[in-house]
mmCIF file of C-alpha atoms in Angstrom:
data_model
loop_
_atom_site.group_PDB
_atom_site.id
_atom_site.type_symbol
_atom_site.label_atom_id
_atom_site.label_comp_id
_atom_site.label_asym_id
_atom_site.label_seq_id
_atom_site.Cartn_x
_atom_site.Cartn_y
_atom_site.Cartn_z
ATOM 1 C CA UNK A 276 -22.494 -14.282 3.708
ATOM 2 C CA UNK A 277 -22.451 -11.800 0.878
ATOM 3 C CA UNK A 278 -23.926 -8.515 2.084
ATOM 4 C CA UNK A 279 -25.175 -5.964 -0.435
ATOM 5 C CA UNK A 280 -26.987 -2.648 -0.594
ATOM 6 C CA UNK A 281 -29.767 -2.621 -3.167
ATOM 7 C CA UNK A 282 -32.304 -0.091 -4.372
ATOM 8 C CA UNK A 283 -35.964 -0.763 -5.114
ATOM 9 C CA UNK A 284 -38.310 1.591 -6.918
ATOM 10 C CA UNK A 285 -41.689 2.299 -5.365
ATOM 11 C CA UNK A 286 -44.567 4.660 -6.191
ATOM 12 C CA UNK A 287 -43.173 7.068 -3.584
ATOM 13 C CA UNK A 288 -39.582 6.922 -4.812
ATOM 14 C CA UNK A 289 -36.501 4.714 -4.448
ATOM 15 C CA UNK A 290 -35.543 2.996 -1.204
ATOM 16 C CA UNK A 291 -32.189 1.517 -0.233
ATOM 17 C CA UNK A 292 -32.161 -1.781 1.635
ATOM 18 C CA UNK A 293 -29.620 -4.130 3.198
ATOM 19 C CA UNK A 294 -29.558 -7.506 1.500
ATOM 20 C CA UNK A 295 -27.846 -10.834 1.199
ATOM 21 C CA UNK A 296 -26.797 -12.107 -2.214
ATOM 22 C CA UNK A 297 -27.803 -15.675 -2.973
ATOM 23 C CA UNK A 298 -26.125 -17.162 -6.036
ATOM 24 C CA UNK A 299 -26.735 -20.448 -7.790
ATOM 25 C CA UNK A 300 -24.541 -20.529 -10.885
ATOM 26 C CA UNK A 301 -25.358 -17.356 -12.823
ATOM 27 C CA UNK A 302 -28.679 -16.940 -11.005
ATOM 28 C CA UNK A 303 -28.603 -14.134 -8.427
ATOM 29 C CA UNK A 304 -31.237 -13.118 -5.905
ATOM 30 C CA UNK A 305 -31.231 -10.428 -3.255
ATOM 31 C CA UNK A 306 -32.857 -11.133 0.125
ATOM 32 C CA UNK A 307 -34.075 -8.222 2.256
ATOM 33 C CA UNK A 308 -32.679 -9.259 5.635
ATOM 34 C CA UNK A 309 -34.611 -6.767 7.746
ATOM 35 C CA UNK A 310 -38.011 -7.765 6.352
ATOM 36 C CA UNK A 311 -37.036 -11.454 6.485
ATOM 37 C CA UNK A 312 -36.325 -11.096 10.217
ATOM 38 C CA UNK A 313 -39.608 -9.225 10.709
ATOM 39 C CA UNK A 314 -41.502 -11.992 8.899
ATOM 40 C CA UNK A 315 -39.905 -14.579 11.158
ATOM 41 C CA UNK A 316 -40.822 -12.617 14.308
ATOM 42 C CA UNK A 317 -44.393 -12.308 13.021
ATOM 43 C CA UNK A 318 -44.565 -16.052 12.437
ATOM 44 C CA UNK A 319 -43.419 -16.597 16.028
ATOM 45 C CA UNK A 320 -46.299 -14.463 17.277
ATOM 46 C CA UNK A 321 -44.438 -11.271 18.183
ATOM 47 C CA UNK A 322 -46.681 -8.244 18.701
ATOM 48 C CA UNK A 323 -43.989 -5.893 17.360
ATOM 49 C CA UNK A 324 -42.191 -7.863 14.633
ATOM 50 C CA UNK A 325 -40.874 -4.876 12.685
ATOM 51 C CA UNK A 326 -39.510 -3.118 15.766
ATOM 52 C CA UNK A 327 -37.777 -6.340 16.787
ATOM 53 C CA UNK A 328 -36.245 -6.700 13.324
ATOM 54 C CA UNK A 329 -35.115 -3.063 13.243
ATOM 55 C CA UNK A 330 -33.265 -3.564 16.524
ATOM 56 C CA UNK A 331 -31.656 -6.838 15.485
ATOM 57 C CA UNK A 332 -30.917 -6.286 11.784
ATOM 58 C CA UNK A 333 -31.041 -2.593 10.803
ATOM 59 C CA UNK A 334 -31.388 -2.159 7.068
ATOM 60 C CA UNK A 335 -28.098 -0.292 6.674
ATOM 61 C CA UNK A 336 -24.654 -1.721 5.975
ATOM 62 C CA UNK A 337 -22.636 0.201 8.570
ATOM 63 C CA UNK A 338 -25.061 -0.760 11.335
ATOM 64 C CA UNK A 339 -24.834 -4.490 10.615
ATOM 65 C CA UNK A 340 -21.044 -4.257 10.219
ATOM 66 C CA UNK A 341 -20.694 -2.590 13.629
ATOM 67 C CA UNK A 342 -22.766 -5.283 15.346
ATOM 68 C CA UNK A 343 -19.992 -7.857 15.050
ATOM 69 C CA UNK A 344 -20.442 -11.607 14.932
ATOM 70 C CA UNK A 345 -23.819 -11.402 16.669
ATOM 71 C CA UNK A 346 -25.261 -9.282 13.863
ATOM 72 C CA UNK A 347 -23.896 -11.598 11.182
ATOM 73 C CA UNK A 348 -25.390 -14.634 12.939
ATOM 74 C CA UNK A 349 -28.770 -12.900 13.128
ATOM 75 C CA UNK A 350 -28.533 -12.102 9.417
ATOM 76 C CA UNK A 351 -27.673 -15.736 8.665
ATOM 77 C CA UNK A 352 -30.790 -16.879 10.555
ATOM 78 C CA UNK A 353 -32.982 -14.366 8.688
ATOM 79 C CA UNK A 354 -31.546 -15.523 5.352
ATOM 80 C CA UNK A 355 -32.223 -19.171 6.230
ATOM 81 C CA UNK A 356 -35.817 -18.317 7.123
ATOM 82 C CA UNK A 357 -36.337 -16.455 3.839
ATOM 83 C CA UNK A 358 -35.006 -19.305 1.716
ATOM 84 C CA UNK A 359 -37.130 -21.858 3.570
ATOM 85 C CA UNK A 360 -40.242 -19.644 3.262
ATOM 86 C CA UNK A 361 -39.899 -18.094 -0.185
ATOM 87 C CA UNK A 362 -43.549 -17.002 -0.301
ATOM 88 C CA UNK A 363 -43.305 -15.136 3.002
ATOM 89 C CA UNK A 364 -43.751 -11.374 3.129
ATOM 90 C CA UNK A 365 -42.996 -8.738 5.727
ATOM 91 C CA UNK A 366 -45.518 -7.738 8.430
ATOM 92 C CA UNK A 367 -47.203 -5.281 6.065
ATOM 93 C CA UNK A 368 -46.836 -7.397 2.943
ATOM 94 C CA UNK A 369 -43.331 -6.207 2.053
ATOM 95 C CA UNK A 370 -41.443 -8.163 -0.608
ATOM 96 C CA UNK A 371 -38.463 -10.112 0.723
ATOM 97 C CA UNK A 372 -36.737 -11.781 -2.249
ATOM 98 C CA UNK A 373 -35.817 -9.874 -5.416
ATOM 99 C CA UNK A 374 -34.398 -10.801 -8.785
ATOM 100 C CA UNK A 375 -31.814 -8.496 -10.433
ATOM 101 C CA UNK A 376 -34.566 -7.217 -12.744
ATOM 102 C CA UNK A 377 -36.517 -5.984 -9.704
ATOM 103 C CA UNK A 378 -33.694 -4.275 -7.790
ATOM 104 C CA UNK A 379 -30.439 -2.477 -8.502
ATOM 105 C CA UNK A 380 -27.200 -3.094 -6.635
ATOM 106 C CA UNK A 381 -25.475 0.003 -5.271
ATOM 107 C CA UNK A 382 -22.016 0.444 -3.779
ATOM 108 C CA UNK A 383 -22.248 -1.558 -0.520
ATOM 109 C CA UNK A 384 -21.084 1.536 1.394
ATOM 110 C CA UNK A 385 -21.785 4.747 -0.489
ATOM 111 C CA UNK A 386 -19.598 6.978 1.660
ATOM 112 C CA UNK A 387 -17.045 5.149 3.830
ATOM 113 C CA UNK A 388 -15.541 7.145 6.695
ATOM 114 C CA UNK A 389 -12.067 6.792 5.166
ATOM 115 C CA UNK A 390 -10.169 4.978 2.430
ATOM 116 C CA UNK A 391 -6.569 4.031 3.172
ATOM 117 C CA UNK A 392 -4.763 2.880 0.056
ATOM 118 C CA UNK A 393 -1.948 0.528 1.054
ATOM 119 C CA UNK A 394 0.656 -1.027 -1.234
ATOM 120 C CA UNK A 395 0.732 -4.667 -0.271
ATOM 121 C CA UNK A 396 2.495 -6.172 -3.279
ATOM 122 C CA UNK A 397 6.178 -5.452 -3.838
ATOM 123 C CA UNK A 398 6.344 -6.596 -7.472
ATOM 124 C CA UNK A 399 3.588 -4.187 -8.514
ATOM 125 C CA UNK A 400 5.218 -1.347 -6.618
ATOM 126 C CA UNK A 401 8.618 -1.965 -8.210
ATOM 127 C CA UNK A 402 7.162 -1.901 -11.721
ATOM 128 C CA UNK A 403 5.060 1.234 -11.318
ATOM 129 C CA UNK A 404 7.739 3.144 -9.431
ATOM 130 C CA UNK A 405 10.189 2.295 -12.195
ATOM 131 C CA UNK A 406 7.806 3.777 -14.780
ATOM 132 C CA UNK A 407 7.580 6.973 -12.682
ATOM 133 C CA UNK A 408 11.412 7.118 -12.281
ATOM 134 C CA UNK A 409 11.115 6.521 -8.550
ATOM 135 C CA UNK A 410 12.429 3.965 -6.077
ATOM 136 C CA UNK A 411 10.554 2.217 -3.309
ATOM 137 C CA UNK A 412 11.527 4.036 -0.089
ATOM 138 C CA UNK A 413 13.251 1.978 2.595
ATOM 139 C CA UNK A 414 10.499 2.852 5.041
ATOM 140 C CA UNK A 415 8.021 0.763 3.020
ATOM 141 C CA UNK A 416 9.931 -2.353 4.098
ATOM 142 C CA UNK A 417 9.806 -1.250 7.739
ATOM 143 C CA UNK A 418 6.083 -0.569 8.191
ATOM 144 C CA UNK A 419 2.854 -0.650 6.153
ATOM 145 C CA UNK A 420 2.304 2.699 4.432
ATOM 146 C CA UNK A 421 -0.785 4.162 2.800
ATOM 147 C CA UNK A 422 -2.270 7.280 1.304
ATOM 148 C CA UNK A 423 -5.676 8.572 2.412
ATOM 149 C CA UNK A 424 -8.258 9.171 -0.273
ATOM 150 C CA UNK A 425 -11.474 11.070 -0.814
ATOM 151 C CA UNK A 426 -14.735 9.144 -0.419
ATOM 152 C CA UNK A 427 -16.684 11.787 -2.336
ATOM 153 C CA UNK A 428 -17.605 9.538 -5.288
ATOM 154 C CA UNK A 429 -17.947 5.809 -4.686
ATOM 155 C CA UNK A 430 -19.227 4.164 -7.862
ATOM 156 C CA UNK A 431 -21.396 1.072 -7.600
ATOM 157 C CA UNK A 432 -21.962 -1.849 -9.986
ATOM 158 C CA UNK A 433 -22.839 -0.863 -13.563
ATOM 159 C CA UNK A 434 -22.319 2.826 -12.743
ATOM 160 C CA UNK A 435 -20.473 4.931 -15.292
ATOM 161 C CA UNK A 436 -17.103 6.186 -14.078
ATOM 162 C CA UNK A 437 -16.275 9.695 -15.338
ATOM 163 C CA UNK A 438 -13.114 10.367 -17.325
ATOM 164 C CA UNK A 439 -11.448 13.345 -15.608
ATOM 165 C CA UNK A 440 -10.492 16.316 -17.750
ATOM 166 C CA UNK A 441 -6.886 16.373 -16.466
ATOM 167 C CA UNK A 442 -5.689 13.005 -17.787
ATOM 168 C CA UNK A 443 -4.896 11.251 -21.043
ATOM 169 C CA UNK A 444 -3.957 7.999 -19.285
ATOM 170 C CA UNK A 445 -6.794 6.722 -17.148
ATOM 171 C CA UNK A 446 -6.165 3.311 -15.584
ATOM 172 C CA UNK A 447 -7.978 0.617 -13.581
ATOM 173 C CA UNK A 448 -6.480 -1.359 -10.699
ATOM 174 C CA UNK A 449 -7.072 -4.999 -9.794
ATOM 175 C CA UNK A 450 -7.377 -4.441 -6.067
ATOM 176 C CA UNK A 451 -9.472 -5.520 -3.105
ATOM 177 C CA UNK A 452 -9.981 -4.258 0.427
ATOM 178 C CA UNK A 453 -10.947 -5.358 3.891
ATOM 179 C CA UNK A 454 -13.862 -3.522 5.479
ATOM 180 C CA UNK A 455 -13.636 -2.636 9.167
ATOM 181 C CA UNK A 456 -16.623 -3.856 11.175
ATOM 182 C CA UNK A 457 -16.335 -3.449 14.935
ATOM 183 C CA UNK A 458 -14.433 -0.188 15.547
ATOM 184 C CA UNK A 459 -11.321 -0.206 17.678
ATOM 185 C CA UNK A 460 -8.102 1.405 18.818
ATOM 186 C CA UNK A 461 -4.714 -0.113 19.713
ATOM 187 C CA UNK A 462 -5.735 -3.417 18.145
ATOM 188 C CA UNK A 463 -3.207 -6.247 18.356
ATOM 189 C CA UNK A 464 -2.164 -8.200 15.284
ATOM 190 C CA UNK A 465 -3.613 -11.340 16.896
ATOM 191 C CA UNK A 466 -7.028 -9.709 17.391
ATOM 192 C CA UNK A 467 -7.163 -7.835 14.088
ATOM 193 C CA UNK A 468 -9.283 -10.492 12.351
ATOM 194 C CA UNK A 469 -12.113 -9.791 14.820
ATOM 195 C CA UNK A 470 -12.423 -6.287 13.345
ATOM 196 C CA UNK A 471 -12.704 -7.385 9.692
ATOM 197 C CA UNK A 472 -16.343 -7.380 8.606
ATOM 198 C CA UNK A 473 -15.513 -8.676 5.141
ATOM 199 C CA UNK A 474 -13.746 -8.167 1.826
ATOM 200 C CA UNK A 475 -14.766 -6.406 -1.378
ATOM 201 C CA UNK A 476 -13.455 -5.367 -4.759
ATOM 202 C CA UNK A 477 -12.011 -1.841 -4.639
ATOM 203 C CA UNK A 478 -11.119 -0.457 -8.058
ATOM 204 C CA UNK A 479 -8.659 2.383 -7.534
ATOM 205 C CA UNK A 480 -9.116 4.361 -10.777
ATOM 206 C CA UNK A 481 -5.953 6.332 -11.525
ATOM 207 C CA UNK A 482 -4.843 9.219 -13.707
ATOM 208 C CA UNK A 483 -1.317 7.986 -14.390
ATOM 209 C CA UNK A 484 0.029 11.077 -16.150
ATOM 210 C CA UNK A 485 -0.960 13.179 -13.118
ATOM 211 C CA UNK A 486 0.142 10.658 -10.479
ATOM 212 C CA UNK A 487 3.905 10.821 -11.011
ATOM 213 C CA UNK A 488 4.143 14.558 -10.524
ATOM 214 C CA UNK A 489 2.016 14.442 -7.387
ATOM 215 C CA UNK A 490 4.028 11.631 -5.806
ATOM 216 C CA UNK A 491 7.282 13.488 -6.409
ATOM 217 C CA UNK A 492 6.171 15.786 -3.582
ATOM 218 C CA UNK A 493 6.372 12.828 -1.200
ATOM 219 C CA UNK A 494 2.819 13.227 0.106
ATOM 220 C CA UNK A 495 1.278 10.519 -2.075
ATOM 221 C CA UNK A 496 -1.277 10.829 -4.893
ATOM 222 C CA UNK A 497 -4.003 13.459 -4.782
ATOM 223 C CA UNK A 498 -6.272 14.353 -7.725
ATOM 224 C CA UNK A 499 -4.840 11.422 -9.675
ATOM 225 C CA UNK A 500 -6.872 9.120 -7.401
ATOM 226 C CA UNK A 501 -9.596 11.134 -5.734
ATOM 227 C CA UNK A 502 -12.202 11.733 -8.434
ATOM 228 C CA UNK A 503 -13.710 8.242 -8.230
ATOM 229 C CA UNK A 504 -13.393 4.747 -6.708
ATOM 230 C CA UNK A 505 -15.515 1.649 -7.340
ATOM 231 C CA UNK A 506 -16.652 -0.637 -4.519
ATOM 232 C CA UNK A 507 -18.735 -3.786 -4.757
ATOM 233 C CA UNK A 508 -20.775 -5.516 -5.925
ATOM 234 C CA UNK A 509 -21.020 -6.892 -2.368
ATOM 235 C CA UNK A 510 -19.022 -7.448 0.828
ATOM 236 C CA UNK A 511 -18.168 -11.103 1.465
ATOM 237 C CA UNK A 512 -17.578 -12.216 5.037
ATOM 238 C CA UNK A 513 -14.207 -13.867 5.788
ATOM 239 C CA UNK A 514 -15.669 -17.393 5.804
ATOM 240 C CA UNK A 515 -16.790 -16.888 2.188
ATOM 241 C CA UNK A 516 -13.311 -15.844 1.098
ATOM 242 C CA UNK A 517 -10.835 -18.048 2.958
ATOM 243 C CA UNK A 518 -7.215 -16.993 2.506
ATOM 244 C CA UNK A 519 -7.196 -13.760 0.423
ATOM 245 C CA UNK A 520 -3.944 -14.795 -1.291
ATOM 246 C CA UNK A 521 -5.875 -17.485 -3.180
ATOM 247 C CA UNK A 522 -8.718 -15.339 -4.541
ATOM 248 C CA UNK A 523 -9.014 -15.943 -8.305
ATOM 249 C CA UNK A 524 -8.765 -12.605 -10.097
ATOM 250 C CA UNK A 525 -9.174 -11.300 -13.622
ATOM 251 C CA UNK A 526 -9.547 -7.967 -15.368
ATOM 252 C CA UNK A 527 -11.461 -7.764 -18.644
ATOM 253 C CA UNK A 528 -11.793 -4.785 -20.971
ATOM 254 C CA UNK A 529 -14.644 -4.972 -23.481
ATOM 255 C CA UNK A 530 -14.787 -8.718 -22.849
ATOM 256 C CA UNK A 531 -11.057 -9.292 -23.508
ATOM 257 C CA UNK A 532 -9.080 -10.711 -20.586
ATOM 258 C CA UNK A 533 -6.110 -8.452 -19.882
ATOM 259 C CA UNK A 534 -4.887 -10.265 -16.788
ATOM 260 C CA UNK A 535 -5.780 -13.440 -14.904
ATOM 261 C CA UNK A 536 -4.023 -14.231 -11.636
ATOM 262 C CA UNK A 537 -4.176 -14.891 -7.914
ATOM 263 C CA UNK A 538 -2.662 -12.207 -5.677
ATOM 264 C CA UNK A 539 -0.291 -14.390 -3.671
ATOM 265 C CA UNK A 540 1.205 -13.307 -0.377
ATOM 266 C CA UNK A 541 0.947 -9.650 0.604
ATOM 267 C CA UNK A 542 4.175 -8.144 1.920
ATOM 268 C CA UNK A 543 2.054 -6.566 4.655
ATOM 269 C CA UNK A 544 -0.962 -8.634 5.732
ATOM 270 C CA UNK A 545 -4.293 -7.089 6.645
ATOM 271 C CA UNK A 546 -3.691 -8.060 10.281
ATOM 272 C CA UNK A 547 -0.402 -6.149 10.259
ATOM 273 C CA UNK A 548 -2.034 -3.234 8.431
ATOM 274 C CA UNK A 549 -4.859 -3.008 10.976
ATOM 275 C CA UNK A 550 -2.570 -3.323 14.001
ATOM 276 C CA UNK A 551 -0.176 -0.640 12.743
ATOM 277 C CA UNK A 552 -2.947 1.755 11.701
ATOM 278 C CA UNK A 553 -4.867 1.382 14.974
ATOM 279 C CA UNK A 554 -1.861 2.321 17.099
ATOM 280 C CA UNK A 555 -3.070 5.426 18.997
ATOM 281 C CA UNK A 556 -5.726 5.887 16.311
ATOM 282 C CA UNK A 557 -9.409 5.018 16.009
ATOM 283 C CA UNK A 558 -10.524 2.680 13.236
ATOM 284 C CA UNK A 559 -14.175 3.282 12.360
ATOM 285 C CA UNK A 560 -16.873 0.984 11.083
ATOM 286 C CA UNK A 561 -16.812 1.088 7.300
ATOM 287 C CA UNK A 562 -13.188 2.180 6.931
ATOM 288 C CA UNK A 563 -11.703 0.605 3.801
ATOM 289 C CA UNK A 564 -8.152 -0.760 3.903
ATOM 290 C CA UNK A 565 -7.034 -1.225 0.303
ATOM 291 C CA UNK A 566 -4.661 -4.074 -0.500
ATOM 292 C CA UNK A 567 -2.872 -2.199 -3.245
ATOM 293 C CA UNK A 568 -2.839 -3.449 -6.817
ATOM 294 C CA UNK A 569 -1.901 -7.084 -7.285
ATOM 295 C CA UNK A 570 1.129 -7.828 -9.496
ATOM 296 C CA UNK A 571 0.314 -7.277 -13.162
ATOM 297 C CA UNK A 572 -3.076 -5.850 -12.221
ATOM 298 C CA UNK A 573 -3.205 -2.535 -14.063
ATOM 299 C CA UNK A 574 -2.734 -1.109 -17.532
ATOM 300 C CA UNK A 575 0.378 0.784 -16.475
ATOM 301 C CA UNK A 576 2.226 -2.488 -15.854
ATOM 302 C CA UNK A 577 1.142 -3.869 -19.236
ATOM 303 C CA UNK A 578 1.598 -0.581 -21.104
ATOM 304 C CA UNK A 579 -2.012 -0.903 -22.266
ATOM 305 C CA UNK A 580 -4.505 1.876 -21.697
ATOM 306 C CA UNK A 581 -8.263 1.879 -21.431
ATOM 307 C CA UNK A 582 -10.204 4.253 -23.659
ATOM 308 C CA UNK A 583 -13.343 6.355 -23.209
ATOM 309 C CA UNK A 584 -16.441 4.201 -23.483
ATOM 310 C CA UNK A 585 -14.670 0.962 -22.490
ATOM 311 C CA UNK A 586 -16.363 -1.612 -20.267
ATOM 312 C CA UNK A 587 -14.030 -2.665 -17.428
ATOM 313 C CA UNK A 588 -14.826 -5.787 -15.420
ATOM 314 C CA UNK A 589 -12.948 -6.762 -12.264
ATOM 315 C CA UNK A 590 -13.678 -10.408 -11.453
ATOM 316 C CA UNK A 591 -12.707 -11.841 -8.066
ATOM 317 C CA UNK A 592 -14.578 -15.114 -7.600
ATOM 318 C CA UNK A 593 -16.342 -14.954 -4.200
ATOM 319 C CA UNK A 594 -16.167 -11.145 -4.261
ATOM 320 C CA UNK A 595 -18.189 -11.034 -7.484
ATOM 321 C CA UNK A 596 -17.716 -9.090 -10.713
ATOM 322 C CA UNK A 597 -17.485 -5.304 -10.605
ATOM 323 C CA UNK A 598 -18.492 -3.890 -13.974
ATOM 324 C CA UNK A 599 -18.205 -0.214 -14.894
ATOM 325 C CA UNK A 600 -18.363 1.727 -18.100
ATOM 326 C CA UNK A 601 -15.764 4.458 -18.583
ATOM 327 C CA UNK A 602 -17.256 7.811 -19.485
ATOM 328 C CA UNK A 603 -16.403 9.930 -22.499
ATOM 329 C CA UNK A 604 -13.436 12.274 -22.383
ATOM 330 C CA UNK A 605 -14.551 15.830 -21.562
ATOM 331 C CA UNK A 606 -13.118 19.037 -22.898
ATOM 332 C CA UNK A 607 -10.005 20.158 -20.992
ATOM 333 C CA UNK A 608 -10.641 22.690 -18.248
ATOM 334 C CA UNK A 609 -7.927 25.364 -18.434
ATOM 335 C CA UNK A 610 -6.054 26.004 -15.227
ATOM 336 C CA UNK A 611 -3.196 28.446 -14.763
ATOM 337 C CA UNK A 612 -0.404 27.298 -12.461
ATOM 338 C CA UNK A 613 1.863 29.842 -10.791
#
């Protein structure tokens, strides 16, 4: 399935709902899974159809992710009911199926508990470290390593991404992530797949002229990454994706294709990443484990730079197309360093 979070406007304000994306060619529809389940319970004669649906399929992404395979199977049944009964409505006449003109996709998870940015692709790391006059540390070959990032601003589809005042070289990254579903601790590599709810595009916007100086400290990037990430447009369950190494990927800027590739093998797989991270540590529902940029997947590697006002599209086949406009460059904000 392709799970999304969408917003609908009503006379009493906007509401966010959990949905499933149904695509036929370029035609997209969003199915409200909670109301679809309630409609099915009503059809079966339940006296409390909405309460039953709320317990089985809560209309919130983290709740369905935490419910494991049982929750996904319930969502699949609700989706099947909705598509077989397209004129059905919820118990109080609620709309179930929306077109993109009737609803707006948001970031699937607006505020994840934590983002861990791994570096899964050696060729990308070699190129970018070379540009920053650095070498890949030996420890990277011994264990999966990551930096932890702020979740303060998670941009959704079509949302404008601000240009920070402290950079002249803003960059996109062709990157994806796995989303933790069932939480866990001390997870084995063999069992790690049971904790993956799905995969999504994760655009790790970067201020490259700030990044090098921060990484020289040895603590990883800081402000060069933290002002904004993009997640979406949906989370695809593992059966939709297959082997992540074969995901077709492209990055387009103002309609021009800058890179088209498949990621290939990760040096550290998501199973290894999860097992290592969960050692004596709790993984929480909604944690994002970034793959790192795929080889050739950023402007820094191509020595091409996006500009204010550009439209950046990250296209990853079953993971959808994440489209964001880059904001205008603000006036510098003076800051005195000691």
